Coordinates of C-alpha atoms and ligand atoms in Angstrom, one line a residue:
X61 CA 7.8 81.8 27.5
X62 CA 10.2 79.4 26.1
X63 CA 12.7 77.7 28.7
X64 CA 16.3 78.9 27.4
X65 CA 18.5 78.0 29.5
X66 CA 19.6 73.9 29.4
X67 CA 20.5 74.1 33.2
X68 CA 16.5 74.5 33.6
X69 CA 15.5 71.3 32.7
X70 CA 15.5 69.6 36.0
X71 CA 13.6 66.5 37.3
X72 CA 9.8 67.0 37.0
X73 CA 7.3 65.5 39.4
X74 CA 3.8 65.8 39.7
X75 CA 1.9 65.1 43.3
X76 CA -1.3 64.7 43.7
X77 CA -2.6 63.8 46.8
X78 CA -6.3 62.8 48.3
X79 CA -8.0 66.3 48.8
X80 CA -8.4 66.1 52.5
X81 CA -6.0 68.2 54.9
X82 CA -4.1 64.9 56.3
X83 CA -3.5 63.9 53.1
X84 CA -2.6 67.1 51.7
X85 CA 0.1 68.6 54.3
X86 CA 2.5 65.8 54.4
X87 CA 2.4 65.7 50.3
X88 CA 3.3 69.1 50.3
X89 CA 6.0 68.4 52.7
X90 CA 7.8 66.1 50.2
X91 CA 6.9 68.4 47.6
X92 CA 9.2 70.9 49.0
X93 CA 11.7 68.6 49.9
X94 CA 12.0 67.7 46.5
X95 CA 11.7 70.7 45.2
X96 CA 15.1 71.6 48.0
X97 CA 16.7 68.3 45.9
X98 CA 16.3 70.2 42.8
X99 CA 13.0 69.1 41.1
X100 CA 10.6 71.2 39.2
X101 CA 7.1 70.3 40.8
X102 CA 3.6 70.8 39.9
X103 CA 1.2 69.5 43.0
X104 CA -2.3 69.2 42.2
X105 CA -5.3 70.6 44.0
X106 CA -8.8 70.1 43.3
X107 CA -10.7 73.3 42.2
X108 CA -12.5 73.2 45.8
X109 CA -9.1 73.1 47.7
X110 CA -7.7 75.5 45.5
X111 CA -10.3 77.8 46.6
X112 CA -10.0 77.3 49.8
X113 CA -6.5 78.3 49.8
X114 CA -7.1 81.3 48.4
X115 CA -9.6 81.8 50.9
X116 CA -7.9 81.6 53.7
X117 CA -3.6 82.2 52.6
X118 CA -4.9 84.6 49.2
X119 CA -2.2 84.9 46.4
X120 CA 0.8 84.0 49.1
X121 CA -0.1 80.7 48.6
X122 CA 0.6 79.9 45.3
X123 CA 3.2 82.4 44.8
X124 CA 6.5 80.9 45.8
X125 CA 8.8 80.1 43.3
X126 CA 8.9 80.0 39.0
X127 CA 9.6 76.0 39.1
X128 CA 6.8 75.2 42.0
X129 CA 3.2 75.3 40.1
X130 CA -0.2 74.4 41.0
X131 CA -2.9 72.7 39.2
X132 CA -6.3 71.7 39.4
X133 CA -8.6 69.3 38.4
X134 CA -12.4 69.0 39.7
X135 CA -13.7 66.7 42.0
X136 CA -16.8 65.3 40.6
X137 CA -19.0 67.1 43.0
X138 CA -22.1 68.9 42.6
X139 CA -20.7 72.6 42.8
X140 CA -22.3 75.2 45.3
X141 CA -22.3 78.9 44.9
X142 CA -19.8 79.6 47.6
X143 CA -17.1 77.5 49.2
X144 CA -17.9 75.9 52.7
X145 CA -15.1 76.0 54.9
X146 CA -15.5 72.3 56.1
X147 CA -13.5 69.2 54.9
X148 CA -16.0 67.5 52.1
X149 CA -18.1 64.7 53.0
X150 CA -16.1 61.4 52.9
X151 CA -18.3 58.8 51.1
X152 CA -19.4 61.2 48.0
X153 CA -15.7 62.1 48.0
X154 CA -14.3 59.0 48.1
X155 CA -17.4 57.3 45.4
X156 CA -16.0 60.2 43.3
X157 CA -12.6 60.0 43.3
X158 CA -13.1 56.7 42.0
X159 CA -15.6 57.8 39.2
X160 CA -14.6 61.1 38.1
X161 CA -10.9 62.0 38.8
X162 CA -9.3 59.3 36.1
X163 CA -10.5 62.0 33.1
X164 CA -9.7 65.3 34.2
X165 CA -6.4 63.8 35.1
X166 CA -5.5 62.5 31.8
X167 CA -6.0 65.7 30.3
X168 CA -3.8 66.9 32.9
X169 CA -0.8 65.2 32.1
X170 CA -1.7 65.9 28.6
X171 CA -1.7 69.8 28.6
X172 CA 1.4 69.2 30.7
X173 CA 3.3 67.3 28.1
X174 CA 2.3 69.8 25.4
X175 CA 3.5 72.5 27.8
X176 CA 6.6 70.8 27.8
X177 CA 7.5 69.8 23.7
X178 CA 6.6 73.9 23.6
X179 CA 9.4 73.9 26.3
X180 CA 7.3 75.8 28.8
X181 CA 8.6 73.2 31.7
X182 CA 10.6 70.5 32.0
X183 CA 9.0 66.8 30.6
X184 CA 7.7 65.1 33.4
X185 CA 9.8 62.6 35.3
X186 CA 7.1 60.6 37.4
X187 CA 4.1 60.8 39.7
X188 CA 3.8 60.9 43.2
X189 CA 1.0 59.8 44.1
X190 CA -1.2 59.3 47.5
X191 CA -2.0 55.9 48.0
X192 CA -5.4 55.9 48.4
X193 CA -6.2 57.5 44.7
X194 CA -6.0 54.0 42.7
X195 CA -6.7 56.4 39.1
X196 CA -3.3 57.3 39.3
X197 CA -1.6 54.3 38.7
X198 CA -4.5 53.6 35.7
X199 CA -3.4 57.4 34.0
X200 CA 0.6 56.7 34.7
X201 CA 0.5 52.9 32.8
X202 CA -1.5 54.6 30.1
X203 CA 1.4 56.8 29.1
X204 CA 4.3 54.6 30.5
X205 CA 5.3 57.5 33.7
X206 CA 7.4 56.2 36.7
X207 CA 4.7 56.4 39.9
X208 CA 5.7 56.5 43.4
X209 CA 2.9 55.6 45.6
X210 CA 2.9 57.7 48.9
X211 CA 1.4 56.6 52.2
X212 CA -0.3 59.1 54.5
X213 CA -0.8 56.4 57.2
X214 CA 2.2 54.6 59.4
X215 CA 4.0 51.6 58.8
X216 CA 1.8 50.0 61.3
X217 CA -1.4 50.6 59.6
X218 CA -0.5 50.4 56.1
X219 CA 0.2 46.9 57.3
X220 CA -3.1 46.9 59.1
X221 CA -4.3 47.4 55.4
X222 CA -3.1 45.0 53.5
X223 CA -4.2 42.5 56.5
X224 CA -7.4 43.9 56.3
X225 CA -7.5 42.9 52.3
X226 CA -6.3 39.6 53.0
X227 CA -8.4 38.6 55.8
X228 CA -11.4 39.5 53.2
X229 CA -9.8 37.5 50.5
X230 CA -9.9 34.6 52.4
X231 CA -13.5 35.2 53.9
X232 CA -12.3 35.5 57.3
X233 CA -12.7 39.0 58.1
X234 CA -14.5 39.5 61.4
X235 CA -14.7 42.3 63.6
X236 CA -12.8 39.7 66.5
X237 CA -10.1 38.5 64.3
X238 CA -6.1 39.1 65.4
X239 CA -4.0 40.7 62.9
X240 CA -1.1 37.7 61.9
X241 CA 2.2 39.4 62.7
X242 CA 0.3 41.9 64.6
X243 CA 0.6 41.8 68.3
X244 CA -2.9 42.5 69.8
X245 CA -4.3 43.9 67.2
X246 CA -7.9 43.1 65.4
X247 CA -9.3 44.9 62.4
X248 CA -11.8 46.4 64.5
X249 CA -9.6 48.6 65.5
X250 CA -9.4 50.1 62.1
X251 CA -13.1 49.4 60.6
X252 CA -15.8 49.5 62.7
X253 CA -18.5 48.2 60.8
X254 CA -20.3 44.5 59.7
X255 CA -21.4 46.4 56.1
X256 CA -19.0 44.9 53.3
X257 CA -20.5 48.1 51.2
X258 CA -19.8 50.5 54.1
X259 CA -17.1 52.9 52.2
X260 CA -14.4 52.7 54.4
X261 CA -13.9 49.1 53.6
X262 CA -14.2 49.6 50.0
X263 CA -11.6 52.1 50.3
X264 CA -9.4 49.9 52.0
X265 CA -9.5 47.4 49.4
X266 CA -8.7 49.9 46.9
X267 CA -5.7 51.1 48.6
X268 CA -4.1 47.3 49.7
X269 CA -4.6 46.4 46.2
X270 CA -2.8 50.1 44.6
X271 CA 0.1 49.5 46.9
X272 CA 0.5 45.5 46.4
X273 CA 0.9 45.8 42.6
X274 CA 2.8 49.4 43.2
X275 CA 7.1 49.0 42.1
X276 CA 7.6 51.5 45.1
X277 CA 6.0 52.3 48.5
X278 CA 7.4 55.5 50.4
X279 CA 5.7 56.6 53.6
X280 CA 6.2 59.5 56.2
X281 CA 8.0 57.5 58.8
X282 CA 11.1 56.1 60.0
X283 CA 12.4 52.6 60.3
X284 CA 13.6 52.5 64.5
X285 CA 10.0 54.0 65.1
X286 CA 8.3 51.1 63.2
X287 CA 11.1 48.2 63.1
X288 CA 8.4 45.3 63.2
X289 CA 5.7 46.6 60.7
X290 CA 8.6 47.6 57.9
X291 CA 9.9 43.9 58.0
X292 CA 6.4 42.2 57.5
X293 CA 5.8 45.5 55.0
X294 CA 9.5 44.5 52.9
X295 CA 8.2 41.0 52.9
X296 CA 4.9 41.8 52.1
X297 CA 5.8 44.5 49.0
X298 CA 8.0 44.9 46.0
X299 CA 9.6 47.7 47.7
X300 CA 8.8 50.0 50.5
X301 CA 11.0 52.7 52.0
X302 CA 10.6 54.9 55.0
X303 CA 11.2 58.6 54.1
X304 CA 10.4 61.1 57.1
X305 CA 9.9 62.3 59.5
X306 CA 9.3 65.2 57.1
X307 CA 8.8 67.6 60.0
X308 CA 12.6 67.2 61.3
X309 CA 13.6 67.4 57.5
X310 CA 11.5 70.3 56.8
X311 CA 12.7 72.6 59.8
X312 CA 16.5 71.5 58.4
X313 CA 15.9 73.2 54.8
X314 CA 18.0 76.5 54.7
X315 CA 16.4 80.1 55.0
X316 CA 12.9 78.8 55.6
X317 CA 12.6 77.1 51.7
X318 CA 9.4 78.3 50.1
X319 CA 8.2 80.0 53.3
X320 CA 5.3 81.5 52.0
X321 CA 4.2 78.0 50.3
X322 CA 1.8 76.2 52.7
X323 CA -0.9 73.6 52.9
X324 CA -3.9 74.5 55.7
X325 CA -7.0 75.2 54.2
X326 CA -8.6 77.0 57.3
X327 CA -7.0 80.4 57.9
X328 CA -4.7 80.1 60.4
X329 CA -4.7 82.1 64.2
X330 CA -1.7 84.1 65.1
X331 CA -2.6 85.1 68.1
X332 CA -2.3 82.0 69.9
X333 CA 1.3 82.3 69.2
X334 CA 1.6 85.3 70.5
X335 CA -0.9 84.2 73.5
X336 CA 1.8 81.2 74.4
X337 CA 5.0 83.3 74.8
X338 CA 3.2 84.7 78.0
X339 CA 3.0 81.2 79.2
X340 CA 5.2 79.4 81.7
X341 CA 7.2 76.6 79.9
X342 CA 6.0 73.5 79.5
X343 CA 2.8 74.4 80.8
X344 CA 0.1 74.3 78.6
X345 CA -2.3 71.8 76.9
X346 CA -2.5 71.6 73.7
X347 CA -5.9 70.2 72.2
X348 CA -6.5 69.5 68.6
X349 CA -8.8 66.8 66.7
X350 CA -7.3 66.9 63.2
X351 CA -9.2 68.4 60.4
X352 CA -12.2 65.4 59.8
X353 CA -12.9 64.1 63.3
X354 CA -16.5 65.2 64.4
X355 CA -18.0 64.9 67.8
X356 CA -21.5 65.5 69.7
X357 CA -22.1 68.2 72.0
X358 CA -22.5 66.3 75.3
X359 CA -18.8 65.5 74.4
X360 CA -17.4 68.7 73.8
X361 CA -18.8 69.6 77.1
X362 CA -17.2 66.7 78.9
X363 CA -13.7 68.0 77.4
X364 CA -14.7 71.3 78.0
X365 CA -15.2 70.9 82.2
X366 CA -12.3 68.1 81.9
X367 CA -9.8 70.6 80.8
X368 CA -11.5 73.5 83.2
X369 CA -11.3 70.9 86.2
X370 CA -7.4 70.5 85.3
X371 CA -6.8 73.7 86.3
X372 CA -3.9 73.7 83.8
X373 CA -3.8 76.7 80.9
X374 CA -4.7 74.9 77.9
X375 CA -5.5 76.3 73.9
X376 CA -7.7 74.7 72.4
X377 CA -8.5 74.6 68.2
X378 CA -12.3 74.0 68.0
X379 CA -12.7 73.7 63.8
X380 CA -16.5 75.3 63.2
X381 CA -17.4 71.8 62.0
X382 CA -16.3 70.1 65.0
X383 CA -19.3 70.0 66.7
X384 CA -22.2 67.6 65.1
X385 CA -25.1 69.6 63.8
X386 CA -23.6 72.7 64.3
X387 CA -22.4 75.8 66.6
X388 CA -20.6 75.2 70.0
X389 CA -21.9 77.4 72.9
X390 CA -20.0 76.8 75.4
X391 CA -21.7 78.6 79.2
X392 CA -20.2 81.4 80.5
X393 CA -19.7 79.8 83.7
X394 CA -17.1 77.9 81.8
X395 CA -15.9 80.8 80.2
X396 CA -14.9 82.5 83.5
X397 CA -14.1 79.7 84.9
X398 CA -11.2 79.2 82.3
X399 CA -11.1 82.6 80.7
X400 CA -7.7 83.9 82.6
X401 CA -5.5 81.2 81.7
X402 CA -6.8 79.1 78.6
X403 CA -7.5 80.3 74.7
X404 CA -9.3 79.0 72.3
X405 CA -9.2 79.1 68.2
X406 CA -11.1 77.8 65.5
X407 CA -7.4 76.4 63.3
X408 CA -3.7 77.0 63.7
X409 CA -0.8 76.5 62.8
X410 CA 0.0 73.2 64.5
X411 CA 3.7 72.7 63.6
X412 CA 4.3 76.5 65.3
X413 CA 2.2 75.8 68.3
X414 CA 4.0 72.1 68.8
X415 CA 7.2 73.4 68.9
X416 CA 6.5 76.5 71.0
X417 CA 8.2 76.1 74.2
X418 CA 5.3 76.9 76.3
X419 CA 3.4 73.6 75.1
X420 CA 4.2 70.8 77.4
X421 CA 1.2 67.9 76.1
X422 CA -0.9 67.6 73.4
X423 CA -4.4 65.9 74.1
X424 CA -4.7 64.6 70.0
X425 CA -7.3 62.1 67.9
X426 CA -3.7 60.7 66.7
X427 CA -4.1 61.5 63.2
X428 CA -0.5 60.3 61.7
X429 CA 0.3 63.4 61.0
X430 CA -0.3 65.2 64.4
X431 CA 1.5 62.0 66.0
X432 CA 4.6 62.3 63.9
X433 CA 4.3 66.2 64.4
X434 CA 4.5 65.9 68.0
X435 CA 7.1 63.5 68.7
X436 CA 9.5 65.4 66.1
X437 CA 8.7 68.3 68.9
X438 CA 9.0 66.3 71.3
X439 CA 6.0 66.8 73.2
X440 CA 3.8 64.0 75.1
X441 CA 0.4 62.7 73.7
X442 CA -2.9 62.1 75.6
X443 CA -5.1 60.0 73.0
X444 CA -8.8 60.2 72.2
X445 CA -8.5 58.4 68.8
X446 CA -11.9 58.8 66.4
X447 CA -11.3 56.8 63.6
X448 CA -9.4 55.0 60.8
X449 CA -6.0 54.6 61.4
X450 CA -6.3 56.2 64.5
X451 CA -6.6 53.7 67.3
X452 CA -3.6 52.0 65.5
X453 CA -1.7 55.0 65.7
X454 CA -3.2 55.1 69.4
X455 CA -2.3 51.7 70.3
X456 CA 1.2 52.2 68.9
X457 CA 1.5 55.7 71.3
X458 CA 0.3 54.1 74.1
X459 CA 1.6 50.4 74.6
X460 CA 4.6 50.2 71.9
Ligands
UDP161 N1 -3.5 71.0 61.4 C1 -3.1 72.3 61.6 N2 -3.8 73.1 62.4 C2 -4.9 72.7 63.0 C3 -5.3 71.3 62.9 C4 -4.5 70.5 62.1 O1 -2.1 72.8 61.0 O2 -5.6 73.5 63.8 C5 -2.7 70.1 60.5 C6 -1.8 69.2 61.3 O3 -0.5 69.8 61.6 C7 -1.7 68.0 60.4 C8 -3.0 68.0 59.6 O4 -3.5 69.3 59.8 O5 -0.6 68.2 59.5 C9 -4.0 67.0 60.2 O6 -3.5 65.7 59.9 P1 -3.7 64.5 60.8 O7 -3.2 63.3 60.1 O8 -3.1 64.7 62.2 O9 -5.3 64.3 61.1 P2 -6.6 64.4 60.1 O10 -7.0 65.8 60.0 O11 -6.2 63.7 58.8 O12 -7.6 63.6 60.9

């Protein structure tokens, strides 16, 4: 199909972000946003994603509007016969994203750009890409595209980041050292490790050095939440600009824009919603651990009587790879004990259940996501913080 009318070459940009949920969802945010601004968009998946999205949204999720496509590109990984509904393995991911995702993107933008001399779709305009995927930058020099590198993580600990790389510049990285321009914080509240190989540190250094040499910087945030992070960040970086909170901007697009179009990998419980409009306002607990945090069984238990001993209603999302080494089975004492006033669901949509009027705290891991999420609802936190940025984002909750 050729493109006939002039009026249809907009702005093209092409997002790809890391292939976990956290990384995904708030890409896809400013995908539609620009896509609201006028942009024609393709966002790139890897296969496994893709497929996961069809798993759990089918056809819907792709199928939202001529000038917003999808892509794919693989991820390296060794492939298994069915897709596992469980966020990939970290390290292998991460090793591979470094080895194997340069390639496949390439060829990418190269069928793109043929697509668009046979006038298919518009040229492409620039890259948006996450910040942790240091190929992207290599792929965009290569063929001389704009790139706009996109953080997932706050203010606060994308500065935590590019401490963390000059600390180990300098040889001075220890788990006791104080951030400079940091109040009270150390790096071990982001790494919590003495192995210089362990590959949380290597991805660190990968993302400090993308986003120092990066011309721009834009992250999911906004300035009077993080006033003292984005001045050491503007003095730190060529540029850096706080964009969100893309929840507030989202729920401000007309008519629901691209409606049908979302992001969550797990297939998502309705009933919950419908369980919350029988609830009092303000009166239940939420309780959600992001899409990667893990934990053992002798915790889940100690949450489990916690929230039964509250005596408050509470849902709670239990992913089916929450639990470490396997199944939850949770005693039926506790199950009567909490059956008549509490719910519980393996994924939802957290956005819906945030701003459902019923929920009156949210007991999070304070992924960045889930944090900006809930205060754009406007709904307390209670923190148990995993790993990552997390205790930063924790810390920033809590004290600041
Ligand atoms: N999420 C969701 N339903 C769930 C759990 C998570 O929609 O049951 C979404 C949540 O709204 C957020 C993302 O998944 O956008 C999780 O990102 P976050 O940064 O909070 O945590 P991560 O999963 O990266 O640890």
């Amino acid at each position: 199909m050729q493109m006939s009318n002039p009026a249809e070459k907009k702005p093209h940009a092409v997002l790809i972000p890391y292939s976990v949920q956290g990384h995904i969802n708030p890409l896809f945010g400013l995908a539609k946003l620009l896509h609201h601004r006028g942009f024609h968009i393709t966002f790139v998946h890897t296969e496994y994603n893709y497929k996961r999205l069809f798993n759990s949204r089918g056809l819907k999720a792709f199928d939202g509007s001529p000038d917003f496509h999808f892509e794919t590109i693989p991820d390296g990984l060794p492939l298994t016969d069915e897709v596992v509904n469980v966020t990939q393995d970290l390290a292998p991911l991460s090793k591979s994203v470094r080895e194997n995702f340069l390639l496949p993107f390439r060829e990418l933008l190269a069928r793109l750009h043929d697509s668009a001399i046979a006038g298919h779709i518009p040229p492409v305009t620039g890259l948006v890409s996450d910040y942790s995927l240091t190929f992207t930058t290599q792929a965009a020099q290569e063929i001389t595209l704009p790139i706009l590198l996109f953080s997932t993580a706050s203010a606060s600990s994308l500065l935590s980041i590019l401490q963390i790389r000059i600390l180990s510049d300098k040889g001075l990285i220890s788990l006791k050292d104080r951030i400079p321009t940091m109040k009270n914080f150390r790096p071990n509240h982001f790494i919590r490790t003495t192995d210089p190989n362990n590959f949380i540190v290597k991805s660190i250094i990968d993302m400090a050095d993308s986003v120092l040499k990066a011309p721009t910087t834009v992250i999911n945030t906004y300035e009077e939440l993080e006033t003292e992070a984005f001045k050491a960040l503007s003095s730190m970086l060529p540029s850096v600009c706080p964009i969100g909170p893309f929840p507030s901007f989202l729920n401000q697009s007309p008519q629901n824009h691209l409606e049908s179009l979302a992001s969550n990998l797990w297939k998502e419980d309705t009933e919950c919603l419908e369980w919350l409009k029988s609830k009092e306002p303000n009166s239940v607990v939420y309780v959600n651990f992001g899409s990667i945090t893990v934990m053992s069984p002798e915790k889940l238990l100690e949450f489990a009587w916690g929230l039964a001993n509250s005596k408050r209603p509470f849902l709670w999302i239990i992913r089916p790879d929450l639990v470490i080494g396997g199944s939850v089975i949770l005693s039926s004492e506790f199950v009567n004990e909490i059956s008549d006033r509490s719910l519980i669901a393996s994924w939802c949509s957290q956005e819906q259940v945030l701003n459902h009027p019923s929920i009156g705290g949210f007991l999070t891991h304070c992924g960045w996501n889930s944090t900006i999420e809930s205060i754009c609802a406007g709904v307390p936190m209670v923190c148990w913080p995993f790993f990552a940025d997390q205790p930063t984002n924790c810390r920033n909750i809590c004290n600041e």
